[in-house]
Tab-separated table of C-alpha atoms and ligand atoms in Angstrom:
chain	number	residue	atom	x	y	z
R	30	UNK	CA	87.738	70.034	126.400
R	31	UNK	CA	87.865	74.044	126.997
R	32	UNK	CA	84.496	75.356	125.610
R	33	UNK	CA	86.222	79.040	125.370
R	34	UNK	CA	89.429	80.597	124.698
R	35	UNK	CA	92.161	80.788	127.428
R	36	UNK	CA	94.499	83.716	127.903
R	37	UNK	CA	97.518	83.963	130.647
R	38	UNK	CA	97.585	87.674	131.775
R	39	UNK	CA	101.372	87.660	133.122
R	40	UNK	CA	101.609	91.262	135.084
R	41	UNK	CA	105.192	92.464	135.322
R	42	UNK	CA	106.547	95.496	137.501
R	43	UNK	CA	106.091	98.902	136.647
R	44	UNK	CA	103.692	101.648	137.469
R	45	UNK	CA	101.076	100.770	134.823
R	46	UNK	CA	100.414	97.255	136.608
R	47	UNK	CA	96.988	98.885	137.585
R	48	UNK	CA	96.191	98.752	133.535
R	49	UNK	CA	96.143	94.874	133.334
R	50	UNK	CA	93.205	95.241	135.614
R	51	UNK	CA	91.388	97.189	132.412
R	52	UNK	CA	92.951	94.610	130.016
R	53	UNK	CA	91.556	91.083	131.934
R	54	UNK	CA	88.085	93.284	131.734
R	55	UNK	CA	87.875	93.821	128.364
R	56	UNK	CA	89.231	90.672	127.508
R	57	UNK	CA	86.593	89.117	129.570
R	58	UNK	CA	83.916	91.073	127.785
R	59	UNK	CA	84.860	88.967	125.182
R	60	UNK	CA	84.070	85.835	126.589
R	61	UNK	CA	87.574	84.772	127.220
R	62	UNK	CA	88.989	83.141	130.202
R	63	UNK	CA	91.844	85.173	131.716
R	64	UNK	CA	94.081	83.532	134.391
R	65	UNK	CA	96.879	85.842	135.656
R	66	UNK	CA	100.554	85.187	137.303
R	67	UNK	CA	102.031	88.357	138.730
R	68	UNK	CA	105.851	88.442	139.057
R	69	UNK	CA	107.121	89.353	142.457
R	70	UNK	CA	107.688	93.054	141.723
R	71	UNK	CA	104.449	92.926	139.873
R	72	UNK	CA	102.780	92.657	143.680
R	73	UNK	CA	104.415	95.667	145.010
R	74	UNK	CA	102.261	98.218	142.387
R	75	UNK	CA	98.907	95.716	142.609
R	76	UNK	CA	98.048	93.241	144.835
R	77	UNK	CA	97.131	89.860	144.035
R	78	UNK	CA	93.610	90.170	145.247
R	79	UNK	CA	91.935	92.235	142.188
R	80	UNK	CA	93.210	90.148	139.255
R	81	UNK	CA	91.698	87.085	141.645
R	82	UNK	CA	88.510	89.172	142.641
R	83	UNK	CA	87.837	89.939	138.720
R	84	UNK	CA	89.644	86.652	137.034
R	85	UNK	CA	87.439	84.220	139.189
R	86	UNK	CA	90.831	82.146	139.435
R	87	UNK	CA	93.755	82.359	142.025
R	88	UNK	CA	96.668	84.172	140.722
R	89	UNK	CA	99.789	82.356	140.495
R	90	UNK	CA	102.761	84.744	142.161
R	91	UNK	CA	105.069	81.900	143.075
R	92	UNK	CA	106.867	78.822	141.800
R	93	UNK	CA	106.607	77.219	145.139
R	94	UNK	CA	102.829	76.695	145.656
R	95	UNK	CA	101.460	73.346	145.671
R	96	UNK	CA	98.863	73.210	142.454
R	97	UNK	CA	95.516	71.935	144.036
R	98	UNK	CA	95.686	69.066	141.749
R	99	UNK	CA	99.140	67.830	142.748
R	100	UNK	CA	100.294	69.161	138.423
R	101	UNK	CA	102.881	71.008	138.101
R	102	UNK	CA	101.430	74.556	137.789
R	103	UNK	CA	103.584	76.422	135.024
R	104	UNK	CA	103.568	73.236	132.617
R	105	UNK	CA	99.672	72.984	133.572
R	106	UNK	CA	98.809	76.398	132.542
R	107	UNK	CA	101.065	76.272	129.503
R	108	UNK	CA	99.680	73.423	128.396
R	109	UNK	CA	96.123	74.694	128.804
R	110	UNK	CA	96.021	78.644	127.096
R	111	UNK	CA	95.910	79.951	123.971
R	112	UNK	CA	97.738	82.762	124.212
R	113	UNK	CA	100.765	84.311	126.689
R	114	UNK	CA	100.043	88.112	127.167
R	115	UNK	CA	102.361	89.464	129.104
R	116	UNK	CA	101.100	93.215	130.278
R	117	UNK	CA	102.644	95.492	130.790
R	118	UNK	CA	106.403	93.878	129.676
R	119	UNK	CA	109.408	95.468	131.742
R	120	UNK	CA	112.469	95.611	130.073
R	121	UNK	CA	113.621	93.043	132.765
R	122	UNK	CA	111.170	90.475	131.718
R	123	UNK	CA	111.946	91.170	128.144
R	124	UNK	CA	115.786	90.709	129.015
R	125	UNK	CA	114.791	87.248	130.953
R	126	UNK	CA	112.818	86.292	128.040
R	127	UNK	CA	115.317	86.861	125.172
R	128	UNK	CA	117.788	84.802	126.955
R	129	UNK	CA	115.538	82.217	128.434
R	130	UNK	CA	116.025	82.617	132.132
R	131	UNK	CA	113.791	80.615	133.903
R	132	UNK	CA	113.630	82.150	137.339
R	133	UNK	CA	110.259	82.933	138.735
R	134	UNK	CA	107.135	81.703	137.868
R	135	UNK	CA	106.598	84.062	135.197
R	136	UNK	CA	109.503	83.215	132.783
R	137	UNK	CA	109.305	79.559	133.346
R	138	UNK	CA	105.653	79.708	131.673
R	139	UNK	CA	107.435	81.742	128.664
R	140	UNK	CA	109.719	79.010	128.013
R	141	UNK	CA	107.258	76.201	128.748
R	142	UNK	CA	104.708	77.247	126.132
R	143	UNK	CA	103.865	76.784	122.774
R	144	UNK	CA	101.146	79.040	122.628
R	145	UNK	CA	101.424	82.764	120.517
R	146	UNK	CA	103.201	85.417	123.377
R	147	UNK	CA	101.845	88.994	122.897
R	148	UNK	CA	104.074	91.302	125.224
R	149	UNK	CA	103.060	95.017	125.544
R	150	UNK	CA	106.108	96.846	126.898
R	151	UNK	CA	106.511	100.069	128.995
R	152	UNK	CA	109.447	101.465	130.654
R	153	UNK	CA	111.363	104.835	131.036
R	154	UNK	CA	111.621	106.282	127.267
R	155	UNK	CA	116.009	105.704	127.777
R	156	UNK	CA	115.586	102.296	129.242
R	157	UNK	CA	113.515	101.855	126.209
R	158	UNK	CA	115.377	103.392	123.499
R	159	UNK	CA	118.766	101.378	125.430
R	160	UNK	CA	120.719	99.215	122.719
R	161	UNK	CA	119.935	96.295	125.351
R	162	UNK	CA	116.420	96.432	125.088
R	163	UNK	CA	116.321	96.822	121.345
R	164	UNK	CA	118.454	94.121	120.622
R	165	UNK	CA	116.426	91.828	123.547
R	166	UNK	CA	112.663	93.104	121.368
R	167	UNK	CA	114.357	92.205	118.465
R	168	UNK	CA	115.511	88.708	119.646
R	169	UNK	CA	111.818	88.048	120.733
R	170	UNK	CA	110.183	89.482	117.562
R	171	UNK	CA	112.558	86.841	115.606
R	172	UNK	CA	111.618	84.704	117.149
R	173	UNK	CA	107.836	85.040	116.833
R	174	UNK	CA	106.927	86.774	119.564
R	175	UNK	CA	104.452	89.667	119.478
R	176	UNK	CA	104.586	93.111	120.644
R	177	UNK	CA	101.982	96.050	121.159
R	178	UNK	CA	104.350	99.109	120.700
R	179	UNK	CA	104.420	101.467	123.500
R	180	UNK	CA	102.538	104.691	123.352
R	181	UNK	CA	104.199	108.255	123.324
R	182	UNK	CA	102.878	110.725	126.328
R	183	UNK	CA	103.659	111.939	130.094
R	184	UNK	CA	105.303	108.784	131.873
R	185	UNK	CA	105.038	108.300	135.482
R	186	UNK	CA	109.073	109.501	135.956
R	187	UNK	CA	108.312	112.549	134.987
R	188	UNK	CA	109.641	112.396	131.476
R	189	UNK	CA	107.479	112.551	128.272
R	190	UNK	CA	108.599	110.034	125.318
R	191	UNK	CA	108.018	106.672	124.691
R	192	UNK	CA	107.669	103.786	126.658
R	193	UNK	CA	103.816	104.314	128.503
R	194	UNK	CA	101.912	101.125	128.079
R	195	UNK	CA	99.620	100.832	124.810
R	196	UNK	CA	96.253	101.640	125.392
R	197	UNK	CA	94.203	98.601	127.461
R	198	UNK	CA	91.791	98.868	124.214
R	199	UNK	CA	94.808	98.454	122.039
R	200	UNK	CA	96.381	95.244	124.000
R	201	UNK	CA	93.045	93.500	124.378
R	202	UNK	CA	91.863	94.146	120.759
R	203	UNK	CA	95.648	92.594	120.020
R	204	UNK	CA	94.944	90.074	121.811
R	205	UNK	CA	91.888	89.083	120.726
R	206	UNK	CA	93.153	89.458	116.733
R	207	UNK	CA	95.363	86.768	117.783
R	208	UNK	CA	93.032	84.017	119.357
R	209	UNK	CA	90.919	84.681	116.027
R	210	UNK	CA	93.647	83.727	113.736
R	211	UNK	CA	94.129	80.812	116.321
R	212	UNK	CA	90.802	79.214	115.441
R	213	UNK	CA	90.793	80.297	111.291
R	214	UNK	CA	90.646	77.703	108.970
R	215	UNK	CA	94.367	76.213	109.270
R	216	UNK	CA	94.954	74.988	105.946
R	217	UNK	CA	98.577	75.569	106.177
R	218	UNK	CA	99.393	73.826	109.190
R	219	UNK	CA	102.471	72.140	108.575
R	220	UNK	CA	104.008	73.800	105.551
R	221	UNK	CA	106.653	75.779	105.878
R	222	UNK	CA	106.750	78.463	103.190
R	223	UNK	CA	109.312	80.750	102.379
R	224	UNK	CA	108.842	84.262	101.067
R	225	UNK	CA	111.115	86.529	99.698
R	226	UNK	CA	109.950	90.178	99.101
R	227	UNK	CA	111.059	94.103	98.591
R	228	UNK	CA	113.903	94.984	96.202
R	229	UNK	CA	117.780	94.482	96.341
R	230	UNK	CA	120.063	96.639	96.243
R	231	UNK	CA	123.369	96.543	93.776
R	232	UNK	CA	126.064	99.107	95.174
R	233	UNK	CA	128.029	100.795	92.451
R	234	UNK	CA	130.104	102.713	95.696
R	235	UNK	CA	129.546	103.534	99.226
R	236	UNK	CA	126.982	105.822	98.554
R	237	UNK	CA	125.334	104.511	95.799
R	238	UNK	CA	123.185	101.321	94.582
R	239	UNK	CA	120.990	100.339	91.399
R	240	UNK	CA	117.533	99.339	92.779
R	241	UNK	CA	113.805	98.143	92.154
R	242	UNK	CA	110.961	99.401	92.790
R	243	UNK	CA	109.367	97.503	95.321
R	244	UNK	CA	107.606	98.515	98.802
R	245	UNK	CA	107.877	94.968	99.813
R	246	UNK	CA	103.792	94.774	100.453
R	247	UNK	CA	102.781	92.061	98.289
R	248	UNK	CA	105.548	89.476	99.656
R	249	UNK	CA	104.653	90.814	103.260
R	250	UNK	CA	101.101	89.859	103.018
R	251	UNK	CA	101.881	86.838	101.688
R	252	UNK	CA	103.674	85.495	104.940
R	253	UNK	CA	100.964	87.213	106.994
R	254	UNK	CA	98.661	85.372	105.611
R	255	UNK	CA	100.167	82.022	105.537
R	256	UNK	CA	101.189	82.779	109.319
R	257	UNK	CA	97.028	83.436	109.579
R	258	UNK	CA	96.372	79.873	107.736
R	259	UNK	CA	98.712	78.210	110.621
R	260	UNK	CA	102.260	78.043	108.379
R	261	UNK	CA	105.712	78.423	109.805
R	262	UNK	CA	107.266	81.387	107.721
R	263	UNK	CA	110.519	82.885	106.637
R	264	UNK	CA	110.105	85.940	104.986
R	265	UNK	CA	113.613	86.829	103.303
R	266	UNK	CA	113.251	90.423	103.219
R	267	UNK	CA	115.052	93.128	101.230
R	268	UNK	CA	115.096	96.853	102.730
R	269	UNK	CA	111.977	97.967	102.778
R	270	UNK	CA	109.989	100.472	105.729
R	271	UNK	CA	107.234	98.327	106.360
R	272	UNK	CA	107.147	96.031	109.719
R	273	UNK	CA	107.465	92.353	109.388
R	274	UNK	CA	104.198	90.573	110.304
R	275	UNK	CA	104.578	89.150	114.096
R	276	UNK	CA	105.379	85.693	114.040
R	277	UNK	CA	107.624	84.894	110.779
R	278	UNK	CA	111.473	84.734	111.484
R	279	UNK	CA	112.568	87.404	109.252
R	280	UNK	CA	116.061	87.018	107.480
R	281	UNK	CA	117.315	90.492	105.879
R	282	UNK	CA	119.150	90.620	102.952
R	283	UNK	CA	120.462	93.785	100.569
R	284	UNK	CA	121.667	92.159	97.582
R	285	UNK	CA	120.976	89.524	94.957
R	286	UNK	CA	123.625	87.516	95.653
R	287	UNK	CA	122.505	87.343	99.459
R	288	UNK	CA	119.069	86.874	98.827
R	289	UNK	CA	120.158	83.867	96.850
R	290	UNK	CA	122.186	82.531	99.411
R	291	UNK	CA	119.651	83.045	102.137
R	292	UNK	CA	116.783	81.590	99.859
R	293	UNK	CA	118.497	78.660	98.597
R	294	UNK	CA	120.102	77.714	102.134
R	295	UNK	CA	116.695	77.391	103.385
R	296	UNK	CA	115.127	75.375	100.235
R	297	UNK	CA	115.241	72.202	102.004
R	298	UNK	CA	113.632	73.409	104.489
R	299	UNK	CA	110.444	75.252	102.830
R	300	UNK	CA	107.727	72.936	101.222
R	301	UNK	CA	105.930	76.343	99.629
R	302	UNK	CA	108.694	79.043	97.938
R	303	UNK	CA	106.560	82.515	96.730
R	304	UNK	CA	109.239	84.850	95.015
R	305	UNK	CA	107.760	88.299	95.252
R	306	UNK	CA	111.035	89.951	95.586
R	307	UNK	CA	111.622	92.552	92.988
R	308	UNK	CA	115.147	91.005	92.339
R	309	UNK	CA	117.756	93.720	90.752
R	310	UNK	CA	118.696	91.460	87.060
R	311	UNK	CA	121.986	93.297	86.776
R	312	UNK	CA	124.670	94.796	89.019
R	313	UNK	CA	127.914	96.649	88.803
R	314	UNK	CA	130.847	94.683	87.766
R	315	UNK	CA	132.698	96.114	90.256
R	316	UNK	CA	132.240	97.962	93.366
R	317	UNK	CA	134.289	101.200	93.953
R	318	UNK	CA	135.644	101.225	97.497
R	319	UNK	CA	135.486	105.009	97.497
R	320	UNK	CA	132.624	107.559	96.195
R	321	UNK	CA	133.103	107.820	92.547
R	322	UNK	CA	133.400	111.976	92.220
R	323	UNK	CA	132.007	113.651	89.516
R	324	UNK	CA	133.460	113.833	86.510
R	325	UNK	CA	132.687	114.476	82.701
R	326	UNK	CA	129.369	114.470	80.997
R	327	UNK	CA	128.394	110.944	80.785
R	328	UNK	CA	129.635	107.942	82.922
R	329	UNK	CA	129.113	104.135	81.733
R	330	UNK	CA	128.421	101.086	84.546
R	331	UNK	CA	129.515	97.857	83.385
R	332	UNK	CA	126.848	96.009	84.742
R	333	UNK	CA	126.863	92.174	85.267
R	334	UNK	CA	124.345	89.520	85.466
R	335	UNK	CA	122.971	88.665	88.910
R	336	UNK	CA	121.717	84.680	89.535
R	337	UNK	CA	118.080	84.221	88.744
R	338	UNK	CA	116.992	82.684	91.982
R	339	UNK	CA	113.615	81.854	91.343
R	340	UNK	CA	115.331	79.843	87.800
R	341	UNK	CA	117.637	78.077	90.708
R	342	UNK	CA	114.932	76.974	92.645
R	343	UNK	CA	112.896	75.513	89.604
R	344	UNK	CA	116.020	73.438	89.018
R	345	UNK	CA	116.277	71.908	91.980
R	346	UNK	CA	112.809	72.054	93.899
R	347	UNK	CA	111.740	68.886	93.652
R	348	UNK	CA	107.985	68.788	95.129
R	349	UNK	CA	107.895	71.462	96.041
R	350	UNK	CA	105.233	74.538	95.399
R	351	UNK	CA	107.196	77.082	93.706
R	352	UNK	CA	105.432	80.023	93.047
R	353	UNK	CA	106.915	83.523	90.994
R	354	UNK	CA	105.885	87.058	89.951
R	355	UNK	CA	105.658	88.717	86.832
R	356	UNK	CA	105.684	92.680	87.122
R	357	UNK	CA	104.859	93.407	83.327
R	358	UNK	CA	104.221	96.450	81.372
R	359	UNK	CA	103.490	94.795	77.721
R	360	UNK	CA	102.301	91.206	76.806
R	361	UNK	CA	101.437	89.990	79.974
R	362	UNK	CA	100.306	86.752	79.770
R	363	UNK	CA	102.603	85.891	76.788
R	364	UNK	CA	105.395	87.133	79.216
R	365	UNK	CA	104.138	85.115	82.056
R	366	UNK	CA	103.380	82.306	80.496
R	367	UNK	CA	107.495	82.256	79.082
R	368	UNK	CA	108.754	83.057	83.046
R	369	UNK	CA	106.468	79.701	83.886
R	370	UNK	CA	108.073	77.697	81.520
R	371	UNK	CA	111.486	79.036	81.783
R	372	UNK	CA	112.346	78.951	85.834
R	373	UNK	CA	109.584	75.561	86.299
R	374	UNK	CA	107.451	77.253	88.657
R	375	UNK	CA	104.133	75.796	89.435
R	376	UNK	CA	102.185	79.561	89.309
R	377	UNK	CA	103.247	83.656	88.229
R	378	UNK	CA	101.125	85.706	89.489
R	379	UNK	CA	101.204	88.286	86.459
R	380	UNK	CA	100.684	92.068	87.199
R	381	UNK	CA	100.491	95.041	84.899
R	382	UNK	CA	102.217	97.801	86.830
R	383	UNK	CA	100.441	99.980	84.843
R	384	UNK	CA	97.012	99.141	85.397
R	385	UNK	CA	94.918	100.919	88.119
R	386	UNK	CA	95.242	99.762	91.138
R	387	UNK	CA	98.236	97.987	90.967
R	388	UNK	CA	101.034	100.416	92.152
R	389	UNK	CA	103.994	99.581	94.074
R	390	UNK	CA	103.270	101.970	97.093
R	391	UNK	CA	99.392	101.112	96.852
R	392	UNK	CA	97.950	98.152	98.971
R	393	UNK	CA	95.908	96.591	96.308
R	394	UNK	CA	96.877	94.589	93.289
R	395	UNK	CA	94.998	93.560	90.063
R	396	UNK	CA	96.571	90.134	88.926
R	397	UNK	CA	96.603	87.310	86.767
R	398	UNK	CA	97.106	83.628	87.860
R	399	UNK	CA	98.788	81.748	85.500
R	400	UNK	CA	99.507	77.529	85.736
R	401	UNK	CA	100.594	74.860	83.979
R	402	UNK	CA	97.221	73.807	82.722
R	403	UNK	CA	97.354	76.780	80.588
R	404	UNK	CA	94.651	78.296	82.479
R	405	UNK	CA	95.225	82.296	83.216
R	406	UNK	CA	92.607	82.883	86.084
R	407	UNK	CA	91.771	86.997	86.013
R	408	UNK	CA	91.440	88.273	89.371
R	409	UNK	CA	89.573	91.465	89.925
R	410	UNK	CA	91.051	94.226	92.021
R	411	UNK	CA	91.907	92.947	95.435
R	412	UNK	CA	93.947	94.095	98.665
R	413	UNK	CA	97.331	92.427	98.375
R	414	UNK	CA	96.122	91.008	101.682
R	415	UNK	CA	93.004	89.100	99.282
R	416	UNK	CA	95.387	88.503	96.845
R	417	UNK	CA	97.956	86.796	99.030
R	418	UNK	CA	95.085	84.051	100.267
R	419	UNK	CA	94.616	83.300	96.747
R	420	UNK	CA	97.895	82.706	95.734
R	421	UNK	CA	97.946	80.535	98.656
R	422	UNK	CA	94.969	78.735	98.168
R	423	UNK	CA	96.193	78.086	94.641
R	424	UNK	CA	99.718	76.506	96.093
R	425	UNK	CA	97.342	74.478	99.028
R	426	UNK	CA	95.630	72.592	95.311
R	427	UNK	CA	99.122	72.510	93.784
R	428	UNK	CA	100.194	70.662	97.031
R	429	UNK	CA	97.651	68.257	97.652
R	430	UNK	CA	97.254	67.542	94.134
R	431	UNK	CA	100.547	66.331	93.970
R	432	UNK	CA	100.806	64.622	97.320
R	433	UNK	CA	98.087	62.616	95.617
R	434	UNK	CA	95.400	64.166	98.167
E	1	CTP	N1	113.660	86.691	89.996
E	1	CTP	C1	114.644	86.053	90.717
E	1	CTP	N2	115.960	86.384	90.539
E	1	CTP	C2	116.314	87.329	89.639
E	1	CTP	C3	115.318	87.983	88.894
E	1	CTP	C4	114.003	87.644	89.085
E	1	CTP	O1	114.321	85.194	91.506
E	1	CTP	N3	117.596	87.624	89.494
E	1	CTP	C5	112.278	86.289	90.198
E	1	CTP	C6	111.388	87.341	90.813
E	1	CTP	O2	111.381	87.255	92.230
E	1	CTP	C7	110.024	87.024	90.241
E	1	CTP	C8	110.361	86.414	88.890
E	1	CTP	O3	111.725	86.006	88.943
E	1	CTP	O4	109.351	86.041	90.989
E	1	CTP	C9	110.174	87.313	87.712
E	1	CTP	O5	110.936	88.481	87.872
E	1	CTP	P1	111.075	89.479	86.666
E	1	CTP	O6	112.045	90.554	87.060
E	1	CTP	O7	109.710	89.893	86.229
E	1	CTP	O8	111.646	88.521	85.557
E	1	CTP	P2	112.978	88.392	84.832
E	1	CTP	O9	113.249	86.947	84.660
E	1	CTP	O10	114.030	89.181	85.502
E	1	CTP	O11	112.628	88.960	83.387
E	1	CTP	P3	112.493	90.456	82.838
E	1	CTP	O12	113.121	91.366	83.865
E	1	CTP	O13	113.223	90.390	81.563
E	1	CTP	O14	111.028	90.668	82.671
């Protein structure tokens, strides 16, 4: 058994190569064990020799050298790191990855391991911004992968933009964020929650839609922190300008009717539900195809009833932990207490929007927890990052109590 963490410093090719050097120092300074593998163009900025002089380890540049213990060498190293850090990440290696081409040493660990992958990209500020690369980041970041953004500043071709390699600091302090959630208390290994958040949006034409407020922070730090507590999480996310924490596959939505069907498709799936989506009640009748012009001194929306999806998932969610919001202004707990009983959740978390503290833009909360047993447990003022682990730990009871733990 490994006594301390394990990290696989894959160096890709492009001028800051010499920065990984930094990276495997600091990371050392932190008691970790780095082990590198260099790609082949990797070797023609650095040579293999430093990362072995400061790693204390051979560096692995090949597929085709015989492992001193007769293993095979990329399932052997897979199998024994905790994290993939690939720096710096070349928008060649980030193309291999996204499509799973296994051709050099490098991507065949990527697909062999199970481990978190934290890439930290840099490349020309066009090869960067290219619709290739985007879509290939994207790809990764669905599918849990990690990424340092790259810096803005001078870059070796002589252009200035963005695409230089995050600061060393930066990566290793990334890095090192990750291996700590790695050994946190994991009290959510194996459940699979689902988390909607941020507001829909109801278009009455082209150019216009009814909306919530909603920043989409609450529900965000909810799947952070289950992804922290070892969950697998799908956050289905209405538009909102905040990133998606690394690691959740993220399924966007715009309206009520598609947050429904991308909440209730995945049901079956999700063995925690938290509704923190500020769900839009009504919407227009009908949509005009062209921009409705101006005209008199009043205008009248039909509007129509949208489904209530947290209601539809109290129907049907069987054991599940189903957990809902209440964003209140008068009779809180009256009006919580009524949502509880109404859609069969297990647990509202009640807020007064208008108490301090617990604005939409703000990143704190002051809330109520409200349950079945009729008990309304007052929280005091919290990040929404605090307030997420309770909620969770409150779901975690919910769940064991009723798998009879
Ligand atoms: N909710 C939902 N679908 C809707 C409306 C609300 O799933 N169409 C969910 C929200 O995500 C939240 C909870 O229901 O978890 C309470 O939302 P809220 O808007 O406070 O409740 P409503 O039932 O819409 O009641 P009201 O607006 O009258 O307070």
């Amino acid at each position: 058994m490994r006594d301390r963490a394990c990290v696989a410093l894959a160096v890709t090719g492009c001028i800051g190569a010499y920065k990984a050097a930094e990276i495997l120092r600091l990371l050392q300074q932190s008691g970790i064990d780095v082990r590198v593998a260099m790609t082949e163009s990797a070797q023609r900025f650095v040579g293999p020799v430093t990362f072995e002089g400061l790693s204390g380890h051979p560096v692995v540049t090949t597929m085709w050298e015989p492992s001193a213990t007769g293993a095979i060498r990329h399932i052997e190293l897979a199998q024994s790191i905790d994290l993939l850090l690939v720096a710096p990440a070349t928008a060649n290696i980030l193309a291999k990855f996204a499509n799973g081409i296994c051709d050099d040493f490098v991507t065949t660990l990527y697909v062999s391991t199970t481990v978190p992958v934290l890439v930290a990209p840099a490349m020309n500020v066009e090869m960067l911004r290219h619709p290739a690369t985007r879509e290939n980041l994207s790809r990764l970041v669905a599918r849990g992968v990690q990424i340092v953004e790259p810096g803005s500043g001078y870059l070796a071709c002589g252009m200035t933009g963005e695409g230089r390699l995050a600061d060393p600091r930066e990566i290793a302090d990334r890095a090192l964020a990750i291996l700590d959630r790695c050994s946190a208390r994991l009290d959510l290994a194996g459940h699979r929650v689902l988390v909607t958040a941020g507001p829909t949006r109801e278009p009455i034409d082209p150019v216009r839609f009814v909306t919530n407020r909603s920043s989409g922070r609450m529900g965000y730090a909810v799947a952070e922190a289950a992804l922290a507590r070892g969950a697998d999480v799908t956050l289905v996310s209405g538009p909102v300008s905040i990133d998606p924490p690394g690691g959740a596959r993220i399924v966007r939505v715009e309206t009520a009717a598609e947050m429904a069907a991308a909440t209730l498709e995945r049901l079956e799936w999700a063995t925690i539900v938290v509704k923190s989506a500020a769900v839009a009640d009504y919407r227009p009748v009908s949509v005009a195809e062209r921009k409705i012009k101006k005209a008199g001194d009043a205008m009248t929306i039909e509007m129509e009833k949208t489904e209530d999806i947290l209601a539809s998932i109290g129907r049907r969610k069987g054991s599940r932990v189903l957990v809902g919001f209440a964003a209140e202004t008068d009779d809180l707990l009256a009006n919580a207490r009524k949502k509880l009983e109404a859609k069969n959740a297990d647990l509202i978390v009640a807020n007064d929007v208008t108490a301090e503290g617990a604005g939409f833009d703000g990143d704190t909360n002051v809330a109520y927890l409200v349950g079945h047993d009729g008990r309304a447990d007052e929280l005091p003022l919290m990040t929404k990052r605090q307030l997420a682990d309770r909620i969770l730990d409150a779901a975690v009871e919910i769940a064991a109590v009723r798998a009879g733990r």
